[in-house]
Amino acid sequence: QQQVKQSPQSLIVQKGGIPIINCAYENTAFDYFPWYQQFPGKGPALLIAIRPDVSEKKEGRFTISFNKSAKQFSLHIMDSQPGDSATYFCAAGGGATNKLIFGTGTLLAVQP
Amino acid sequence: NAGVTQTPKFRILKIGQSMTLQCTQDMNHNYMYWYRQDPGMGLKLIYYSVGAGITDKGEVPNGYNVSRSTTEDFPLRLELAAPSQTSVYFCASEASGDYGYTFGSGTRLTVV
């Protein structure tokens, strides 16, 4: 019940495309859903996050869509650029603990 | 502001050796975490701390120990290194309850 399932494992898109990364969770006590971006040799960095009281959040070219009834959330990257090539992790937190449970990651490559 | 600083960046250990991975943050964050990252497995929580003098086990604590004598420092100790502990280790911190994790740049450990 503590798992966060992420797909796909890897993704290749052309510049300008819209990659979509999906995550699913089981624990209904989760109330915070962030996405982290990680470049090679660096630690993950918070990209965007959402709480379950809204269905969508946009920050620049990055959008989180949240479906509470399906217990799913996804990251969309509009007008993707080669500089967006990185590993993306979804995560979930909340309930009795402040700990984040991370998905397994998606390696995104945006080709020029 | 340095954020979260991890040392060393790289280390090779022989089986059975011990070492301490250092983590220091200068943001006066109460919460600190140690994660390990393995290919295709995402980030797994090893230990965490909600304040000085308080630590607790995460998902994969076996083979590790931690201490938290000050707010700033959260070292991770490996007593008898095993090949299964070959991984990239990340330390993170956050202010109480906001889930805004700040990660260090990681320590790549190889046990041979």
XYZ file of N, CA and C in Angstrom:
672
model
N 0.821 -1.208 0.000
C 0.000 0.000 0.000
C 0.860 1.265 0.000
N 2.157 1.090 0.317
C 3.043 2.221 0.332
C 3.725 2.468 -1.003
N 3.453 1.627 -2.000
C 4.142 1.761 -3.265
C 3.592 2.890 -4.108
N 4.487 3.427 -4.960
C 4.094 4.354 -6.006
C 4.622 3.761 -7.303
N 3.735 3.461 -8.216
C 4.117 2.794 -9.463
C 4.241 3.825 -10.563
N 5.370 3.834 -11.257
C 5.668 4.846 -12.273
C 5.924 4.182 -13.604
N 5.417 4.812 -14.665
C 5.648 4.322 -16.026
C 5.631 5.479 -17.007
N 6.340 5.367 -18.145
C 7.194 4.251 -18.522
C 8.559 4.342 -17.843
N 9.367 3.333 -18.017
C 10.713 3.338 -17.458
C 11.620 4.286 -18.240
N 11.397 4.374 -19.553
C 12.160 5.292 -20.383
C 11.272 5.817 -21.504
N 11.665 6.961 -22.050
C 10.815 7.655 -23.012
C 11.694 8.499 -23.918
N 11.467 8.394 -25.210
C 12.192 9.209 -26.183
C 11.163 10.009 -26.979
N 11.360 11.325 -27.026
C 10.472 12.180 -27.814
C 11.317 13.135 -28.651
N 10.684 13.682 -29.685
C 11.340 14.712 -30.492
C 11.137 16.062 -29.836
N 12.049 16.964 -30.100
C 11.906 18.348 -29.623
C 10.546 18.906 -30.012
N 9.887 19.533 -29.049
C 8.548 20.077 -29.282
C 7.437 19.115 -28.922
N 7.751 17.842 -28.727
C 6.749 16.856 -28.341
C 6.304 17.030 -26.900
N 5.296 16.250 -26.500
C 4.735 16.353 -25.151
C 4.873 14.994 -24.452
N 5.994 14.786 -23.766
C 6.123 13.523 -23.021
C 5.169 13.505 -21.836
N 4.620 12.333 -21.558
C 3.712 12.145 -20.434
C 4.221 10.985 -19.587
N 4.363 11.230 -18.297
C 4.828 10.215 -17.353
C 3.714 9.994 -16.338
N 3.425 8.736 -16.066
C 2.287 8.401 -15.220
C 2.702 7.740 -13.917
N 1.934 8.020 -12.877
C 2.160 7.385 -11.578
C 0.831 6.996 -10.953
N 0.864 5.909 -10.179
C -0.324 5.436 -9.483
C 0.046 5.091 -8.048
N -0.902 5.305 -7.159
C -0.652 5.023 -5.747
C -1.840 4.296 -5.157
N -1.646 3.686 -3.986
C -2.712 2.938 -3.319
C -3.184 3.603 -2.033
N -2.258 4.219 -1.312
C -2.574 4.735 0.018
C -3.377 6.032 -0.082
N -4.636 5.987 0.309
C -5.502 7.168 0.206
C -5.154 8.242 1.232
N -4.243 7.936 2.160
C -3.803 8.944 3.127
C -2.784 9.906 2.527
N -2.216 9.559 1.371
C -1.267 10.471 0.731
C -1.975 11.778 0.387
N -1.308 12.913 0.670
C -1.922 14.200 0.349
C -0.948 15.191 -0.275
N 0.172 14.672 -0.769
C 1.150 15.549 -1.406
C 1.848 14.736 -2.482
N 1.890 15.282 -3.702
C 2.392 14.524 -4.849
C 3.364 15.400 -5.636
N 4.650 15.247 -5.359
C 5.650 16.045 -6.082
C 6.285 15.280 -7.226
N 6.882 16.030 -8.139
C 7.735 15.472 -9.182
C 9.125 16.065 -9.007
N 10.127 15.175 -9.128
C 11.508 15.594 -9.030
C 12.205 15.342 -10.360
N 13.155 16.223 -10.678
C 13.951 16.131 -11.900
C 15.404 15.902 -11.490
N 16.048 14.933 -12.134
C 17.433 14.632 -11.788
C 18.296 14.564 -13.037
N 19.335 15.391 -13.064
C 20.321 15.346 -14.137
C 21.472 14.443 -13.705
N 22.186 13.861 -14.675
C 23.279 12.932 -14.343
C 24.289 13.554 -13.389
N 24.634 12.798 -12.349
C 25.626 13.250 -11.389
C 25.114 14.247 -10.359
N 23.821 14.533 -10.394
C 23.231 15.503 -9.460
C 22.166 14.839 -8.616
N 21.811 15.505 -7.517
C 20.703 15.032 -6.725
C 19.384 15.464 -7.340
N 18.282 14.772 -6.995
C 16.969 15.184 -7.496
C 16.622 16.586 -7.007
N 15.890 17.316 -7.828
C 15.448 18.672 -7.477
C 13.947 18.763 -7.681
N 13.261 19.383 -6.733
C 11.807 19.527 -6.826
C 11.429 20.342 -8.047
N 10.510 19.786 -8.847
C 10.094 20.422 -10.091
C 8.726 21.082 -9.929
N 7.774 20.330 -9.456
C 6.403 20.798 -9.310
C 5.688 19.821 -8.382
N 4.677 20.305 -7.666
C 3.957 19.432 -6.746
C 2.486 19.817 -6.713
N 1.642 18.879 -6.289
C 0.201 19.114 -6.248
C -0.393 18.498 -5.001
N -1.465 19.097 -4.494
C -2.249 18.525 -3.401
C -3.554 18.016 -4.012
N -4.223 17.067 -3.382
C -5.384 16.426 -4.004
C -6.649 17.286 -4.070
N -6.581 18.534 -3.614
C -7.778 19.381 -3.695
C -7.923 20.055 -5.052
N -6.934 19.872 -5.948
C -7.028 20.399 -7.307
C -6.733 19.282 -8.290
N -7.237 19.443 -9.525
C -7.055 18.386 -10.524
C -5.905 18.684 -11.483
N -5.412 19.908 -11.482
C -4.336 20.253 -12.390
C -3.535 21.416 -11.826
N -2.223 21.381 -12.100
C -1.358 22.491 -11.701
C -0.323 22.699 -12.789
N -0.146 23.967 -13.183
C 0.826 24.292 -14.228
C 1.898 25.199 -13.672
N 3.148 24.911 -14.059
C 4.248 25.820 -13.769
C 5.128 25.854 -15.006
N 5.002 26.949 -15.759
C 5.745 27.051 -17.006
C 5.303 25.981 -17.982
N 6.231 25.185 -18.477
C 5.903 24.136 -19.448
C 5.515 22.823 -18.783
N 5.535 22.769 -17.469
C 5.272 21.533 -16.732
C 3.876 21.568 -16.119
N 3.123 20.478 -16.321
C 1.760 20.371 -15.802
C 1.597 19.039 -15.092
N 0.992 19.084 -13.899
C 0.572 17.852 -13.221
C -0.936 17.727 -13.398
N -1.369 16.545 -13.829
C -2.783 16.212 -13.837
C -3.026 15.190 -12.734
N -4.097 15.401 -11.958
C -4.349 14.548 -10.793
C -5.770 14.002 -10.853
N -5.889 12.679 -10.729
C -7.191 12.018 -10.731
C -7.349 11.295 -9.400
N -8.071 11.932 -8.474
C -8.178 11.389 -7.125
C -8.921 10.064 -7.103
N -9.987 9.943 -7.869
C -10.790 8.716 -7.833
C -10.012 7.527 -8.385
N -9.173 7.774 -9.381
C -8.367 6.695 -9.965
C -7.057 6.499 -9.229
N -6.740 7.395 -8.319
C -5.480 7.365 -7.583
C -4.288 7.374 -8.545
N -4.351 8.322 -9.486
C -3.298 8.449 -10.478
C -2.938 9.917 -10.672
N -1.702 10.166 -11.041
C -1.289 11.514 -11.400
C -0.200 11.425 -12.453
N -0.083 12.469 -13.253
C 0.839 12.412 -14.375
C 1.516 13.766 -14.574
N 2.680 13.701 -15.202
C 3.454 14.890 -15.537
C 3.456 15.039 -17.049
N 3.114 16.235 -17.523
C 3.169 16.558 -18.941
C 4.198 17.667 -19.128
N 5.036 17.525 -20.133
C 6.015 18.564 -20.435
C 5.690 19.123 -21.814
N 5.198 20.349 -21.842
C 4.821 20.981 -23.108
C 6.069 21.480 -23.831
N 6.012 21.431 -25.181
C 7.107 21.953 -26.010
C 8.464 21.500 -25.462
N 8.641 20.204 -25.349
C 9.852 19.671 -24.706
C 11.113 20.078 -25.467
N 12.177 20.266 -24.712
C 13.464 20.713 -25.234
C 14.559 19.707 -24.870
N 15.645 19.677 -25.621
C 16.743 18.755 -25.267
C 17.242 18.955 -23.830
N 17.165 20.174 -23.322
C 17.575 20.443 -21.940
C 16.669 19.813 -20.899
N 15.508 19.300 -21.329
C 14.608 18.595 -20.397
C 15.018 17.136 -20.215
N 15.990 16.685 -21.007
C 16.458 15.297 -20.899
C 17.031 15.070 -19.505
N 16.418 14.153 -18.789
C 16.751 13.913 -17.379
C 15.961 12.697 -16.920
N 16.176 12.319 -15.663
C 15.341 11.300 -15.033
C 14.298 12.003 -14.167
N 13.057 11.572 -14.284
C 11.954 12.180 -13.536
C 11.391 11.167 -12.554
N 11.230 11.600 -11.321
C 10.657 10.758 -10.275
C 9.351 11.376 -9.785
N 8.321 10.562 -9.692
C 7.152 10.990 -8.952
C 7.305 10.522 -7.510
N 6.531 11.102 -6.629
C 6.573 10.708 -5.223
C 5.225 11.006 -4.588
N 5.015 10.426 -3.415
C 3.791 10.674 -2.668
C 4.125 10.705 -1.195
N 3.419 11.572 -0.472
C 3.656 11.681 0.959
C 2.391 12.081 1.679
N 2.408 11.920 2.991
C 1.263 12.320 3.780
C 0.855 11.269 4.763
N -0.279 11.471 5.386
C -0.730 10.539 6.403
C 0.033 10.746 7.686
N 0.441 9.654 8.314
C 1.064 9.714 9.628
C 2.537 10.071 9.586
N 3.091 10.228 8.418
C 4.520 10.443 8.329
C 4.837 11.539 7.323
N 6.009 12.157 7.455
C 6.459 13.150 6.484
C 7.308 12.545 5.387
N 7.456 11.246 5.388
C 8.337 10.613 4.427
C 7.702 10.583 3.045
N 8.552 10.779 2.020
C 8.111 10.647 0.646
C 8.434 9.236 0.147
N 7.473 8.648 -0.557
C 7.683 7.371 -1.226
C 7.869 7.694 -2.702
N 8.990 7.239 -3.276
C 9.316 7.601 -4.648
C 8.964 6.485 -5.621
N 8.599 6.890 -6.836
C 8.472 5.946 -7.928
C 9.850 5.517 -8.404
N 9.871 4.628 -9.393
C 11.127 4.037 -9.850
C 11.867 4.901 -10.872
N 11.250 5.977 -11.328
C 11.941 6.897 -12.228
C 11.667 6.635 -13.699
N 11.714 7.712 -14.484
C 11.573 7.645 -15.942
C 12.712 8.413 -16.570
N 13.482 7.730 -17.406
C 14.570 8.386 -18.115
C 14.035 8.974 -19.416
N 14.028 10.295 -19.501
C 13.490 10.998 -20.663
C 14.630 11.517 -21.534
N 14.543 11.236 -22.814
C 15.488 11.795 -23.789
C 14.694 12.588 -24.810
N 15.035 13.865 -24.967
C 14.395 14.720 -25.959
C 15.400 14.943 -27.078
N 15.065 14.429 -28.236
C 15.989 14.504 -29.362
C 15.808 15.806 -30.134
N 16.933 16.418 -30.554
C 16.852 17.713 -31.249
C 16.168 17.611 -32.606
N 24.544 30.364 0.534
C 23.898 29.185 1.118
C 24.342 27.921 0.417
N 24.976 26.984 1.158
C 25.467 25.769 0.537
C 24.349 24.748 0.350
N 23.293 24.778 1.167
C 22.230 23.787 1.043
C 22.592 22.511 1.787
N 22.566 21.373 1.066
C 22.909 20.076 1.637
C 24.237 19.630 1.027
N 25.220 19.400 1.872
C 26.550 19.018 1.407
C 26.866 17.598 1.809
N 27.239 16.784 0.843
C 27.604 15.391 1.097
C 29.072 15.163 0.759
N 29.742 14.435 1.636
C 31.117 14.008 1.359
C 31.307 12.573 1.805
N 32.158 11.782 1.122
C 32.826 12.131 -0.130
C 31.882 12.013 -1.322
N 32.328 12.391 -2.497
C 31.515 12.218 -3.715
C 31.648 10.802 -4.258
N 32.804 10.217 -4.111
C 33.061 8.863 -4.596
C 33.871 8.119 -3.543
N 33.627 6.782 -3.470
C 34.420 5.981 -2.544
C 34.365 4.534 -2.996
N 35.508 3.864 -2.916
C 35.571 2.425 -3.154
C 35.965 1.771 -1.847
N 35.163 0.810 -1.415
C 35.422 0.082 -0.172
C 35.652 -1.387 -0.469
N 36.441 -2.021 0.364
C 36.566 -3.475 0.277
C 35.523 -4.110 1.197
N 35.115 -5.309 0.857
C 34.141 -6.043 1.667
C 34.633 -6.101 3.117
N 33.739 -5.772 4.035
C 34.067 -5.831 5.456
C 34.592 -4.541 6.040
N 34.981 -3.587 5.190
C 35.448 -2.297 5.698
C 34.256 -1.480 6.180
N 34.568 -0.427 6.923
C 33.509 0.467 7.394
C 33.809 1.883 6.934
N 32.770 2.706 6.898
C 32.956 4.098 6.542
C 31.743 4.913 6.988
N 31.917 6.206 7.029
C 30.840 7.128 7.348
C 30.635 8.092 6.200
N 29.398 8.171 5.724
C 29.022 9.157 4.724
C 28.527 10.396 5.476
N 29.127 11.528 5.136
C 28.793 12.757 5.854
C 27.702 13.541 5.127
N 26.830 14.170 5.914
C 25.781 15.029 5.372
C 25.595 16.218 6.307
N 25.682 17.413 5.755
C 25.508 18.640 6.530
C 24.592 19.589 5.779
N 23.660 20.211 6.515
C 22.792 21.214 5.892
C 22.850 22.503 6.706
N 22.749 23.626 5.992
C 22.869 24.928 6.649
C 21.570 25.723 6.575
N 20.444 25.020 6.425
C 19.151 25.686 6.276
C 18.310 25.599 7.552
N 18.887 25.061 8.609
C 18.198 24.895 9.890
C 16.945 24.019 9.749
N 17.027 23.034 8.852
C 15.909 22.119 8.664
C 15.890 21.069 9.772
N 14.707 20.773 10.271
C 14.593 19.753 11.309
C 14.638 18.340 10.740
N 14.001 18.133 9.576
C 13.872 16.796 9.025
C 15.042 16.498 8.080
N 15.639 15.312 8.249
C 16.703 14.877 7.344
C 16.515 13.407 7.002
N 16.988 13.042 5.815
C 16.729 11.711 5.269
C 17.976 11.173 4.577
N 18.100 9.856 4.583
C 19.087 9.171 3.754
C 18.357 8.213 2.816
N 18.641 8.359 1.511
C 18.093 7.468 0.499
C 19.243 6.796 -0.242
N 18.982 5.622 -0.774
C 19.884 5.016 -1.728
C 19.166 4.880 -3.057
N 19.937 5.048 -4.129
C 19.364 4.992 -5.470
C 20.076 3.915 -6.265
N 19.301 2.938 -6.712
C 19.821 1.856 -7.535
C 19.111 1.886 -8.881
N 19.780 1.497 -9.963
C 19.186 1.577 -11.307
C 17.835 0.855 -11.378
N 16.833 1.553 -11.882
C 15.517 0.957 -12.051
C 14.731 0.758 -10.770
N 15.303 1.181 -9.641
C 14.636 0.937 -8.351
C 14.173 2.217 -7.681
N 14.479 3.343 -8.244
C 14.088 4.597 -7.616
C 14.905 4.888 -6.382
N 14.317 5.638 -5.478
C 14.972 6.051 -4.241
C 14.325 5.293 -3.081
N 15.150 4.608 -2.316
C 14.651 3.862 -1.164
C 15.158 4.519 0.120
N 14.247 4.720 1.071
C 14.589 5.398 2.316
C 15.326 4.459 3.262
N 16.482 4.895 3.748
C 17.281 4.081 4.662
C 16.962 4.448 6.111
N 17.161 5.703 6.460
C 16.891 6.230 7.799
C 16.421 7.672 7.651
N 15.738 8.141 8.681
C 15.350 9.536 8.709
C 15.375 10.062 10.131
N 15.332 11.392 10.233
C 15.382 12.042 11.540
C 14.471 13.262 11.521
N 13.688 13.432 12.575
C 12.785 14.582 12.656
C 13.352 15.685 13.545
N 14.547 15.487 14.058
C 15.202 16.505 14.870
C 16.403 15.917 15.576
N 17.206 16.785 16.162
C 18.396 16.330 16.872
C 18.021 15.323 17.957
N 18.745 14.212 17.980
C 18.522 13.169 18.962
C 17.438 12.172 18.624
N 16.768 12.353 17.471
C 15.651 11.471 17.085
C 15.919 10.886 15.713
N 15.994 9.559 15.633
C 16.168 8.888 14.345
C 15.225 7.701 14.265
N 14.939 7.282 13.036
C 14.050 6.132 12.857
C 14.388 5.443 11.553
N 14.032 4.138 11.500
C 14.340 3.335 10.327
C 13.381 3.654 9.187
N 13.922 3.533 7.981
C 13.111 3.637 6.784
C 12.829 2.269 6.222
N 12.773 2.181 4.912
C 12.409 0.949 4.221
C 13.534 -0.084 4.176
N 14.805 0.378 4.075
C 15.950 -0.526 3.893
C 17.074 -0.200 4.865
N 16.873 -0.341 6.195
C 17.880 0.092 7.157
C 19.005 -0.910 7.446
N 18.819 -2.178 7.038
C 19.788 -3.200 7.432
C 21.186 -2.909 6.880
N 22.182 -2.981 7.777
C 23.564 -2.741 7.387
C 24.010 -1.301 7.568
N 23.098 -0.450 8.057
C 23.399 0.973 8.223
C 23.048 1.431 9.639
N 23.708 2.513 10.047
C 23.352 3.184 11.290
C 23.472 4.681 11.092
N 22.723 5.444 11.885
C 22.776 6.901 11.800
C 22.817 7.487 13.205
N 23.158 8.757 13.261
C 23.080 9.523 14.498
C 22.705 10.949 14.132
N 22.150 11.678 15.065
C 21.769 13.074 14.808
C 22.011 13.859 16.100
N 23.264 14.230 16.301
C 23.620 14.956 17.520
C 23.380 16.457 17.380
N 23.334 16.962 16.160
C 23.061 18.386 15.919
C 22.010 18.517 14.832
N 21.412 19.685 14.709
C 20.436 19.922 13.642
C 21.107 19.833 12.280
N 22.374 20.253 12.193
C 23.035 20.378 10.896
C 23.520 19.057 10.308
N 23.935 18.102 11.151
C 24.646 16.923 10.672
C 23.844 15.636 10.822
N 23.933 14.789 9.815
C 23.217 13.505 9.833
C 24.080 12.475 9.122
N 25.115 11.960 9.784
C 26.003 10.992 9.139
C 25.387 9.604 9.045
N 25.763 8.889 7.989
C 25.311 7.511 7.759
C 26.527 6.600 7.879
N 26.416 5.578 8.708
C 27.539 4.686 8.991
C 27.288 3.312 8.381
N 28.294 2.805 7.641
C 28.288 1.425 7.167
C 29.344 0.681 7.973
N 28.965 -0.342 8.714
C 29.901 -1.020 9.609
C 30.678 -2.132 8.919
N 30.018 -2.988 8.180
C 30.655 -4.106 7.487
C 30.178 -4.075 6.040
N 30.940 -3.388 5.195
C 30.474 -3.165 3.838
C 30.291 -4.478 3.074
N 29.201 -4.544 2.314
C 28.884 -5.700 1.479
C 28.623 -5.223 0.053
N 28.849 -6.099 -0.943
C 28.602 -5.685 -2.346
C 27.198 -5.166 -2.573
N 26.223 -5.658 -1.798
C 24.836 -5.199 -1.958
C 24.661 -3.729 -1.572
N 25.666 -3.159 -0.932
C 25.584 -1.750 -0.554
C 26.198 -0.826 -1.604
N 26.653 -1.409 -2.711
C 27.070 -0.593 -3.847
C 25.860 0.165 -4.358
N 25.952 1.500 -4.361
C 24.796 2.319 -4.685
C 25.211 3.793 -4.718
N 24.263 4.635 -5.066
C 24.442 6.074 -4.910
C 23.576 6.509 -3.733
N 24.177 7.197 -2.786
C 23.491 7.592 -1.561
C 23.203 9.089 -1.582
N 21.949 9.425 -1.290
C 21.544 10.821 -1.246
C 21.021 11.174 0.137
N 21.468 12.310 0.614
C 20.954 12.897 1.833
C 20.007 14.027 1.432
N 18.937 14.212 2.199
C 17.984 15.288 1.917
C 17.530 15.901 3.231
N 17.068 17.140 3.145
C 16.523 17.791 4.329
C 15.284 18.585 3.946
N 14.444 18.883 4.933
C 13.279 19.731 4.713
C 12.918 20.430 6.018
N 12.293 21.596 5.885
C 11.724 22.258 7.050
C 10.531 21.426 7.507
N 10.145 21.552 8.734
C 9.143 20.671 9.315
C 7.847 20.660 8.518
N 7.543 19.512 7.934
C 6.217 19.267 7.405
C 5.869 19.827 6.046
N 6.802 20.470 5.336
C 6.397 21.066 4.065
C 6.736 20.212 2.851
N 7.377 19.075 3.067
C 7.727 18.133 2.005
C 8.675 18.708 0.959
N 9.166 19.906 1.145
C 10.060 20.481 0.151
C 11.479 19.988 0.346
N 11.724 18.759 -0.071
C 13.043 18.157 0.123
C 14.106 18.893 -0.688
N 15.257 19.136 -0.050
C 16.460 19.583 -0.743
C 17.472 18.447 -0.661
N 17.925 17.987 -1.822
C 18.865 16.874 -1.867
C 20.300 17.361 -2.008
N 21.229 16.572 -1.469
C 22.631 16.770 -1.758
C 22.968 16.187 -3.122
N 24.234 16.290 -3.508
C 24.637 15.831 -4.833
C 25.030 14.368 -4.864
N 25.007 13.696 -3.716
C 25.175 12.257 -3.688
C 26.587 11.774 -3.426
N 26.672 10.534 -2.938
C 27.933 9.806 -2.769
C 27.812 8.494 -3.521
N 28.718 8.292 -4.485
C 28.709 7.029 -5.240
C 29.658 6.071 -4.552
N 29.097 4.983 -4.005
C 29.875 4.001 -3.247
C 29.929 2.687 -3.998
N 31.146 2.157 -4.123
C 31.339 0.836 -4.721
C 32.017 -0.059 -3.699
N 31.449 -1.238 -3.462
C 32.020 -2.213 -2.531
C 32.520 -3.407 -3.343
N 33.830 -3.669 -3.231
C 34.431 -4.740 -4.040
C 35.082 -5.805 -3.153
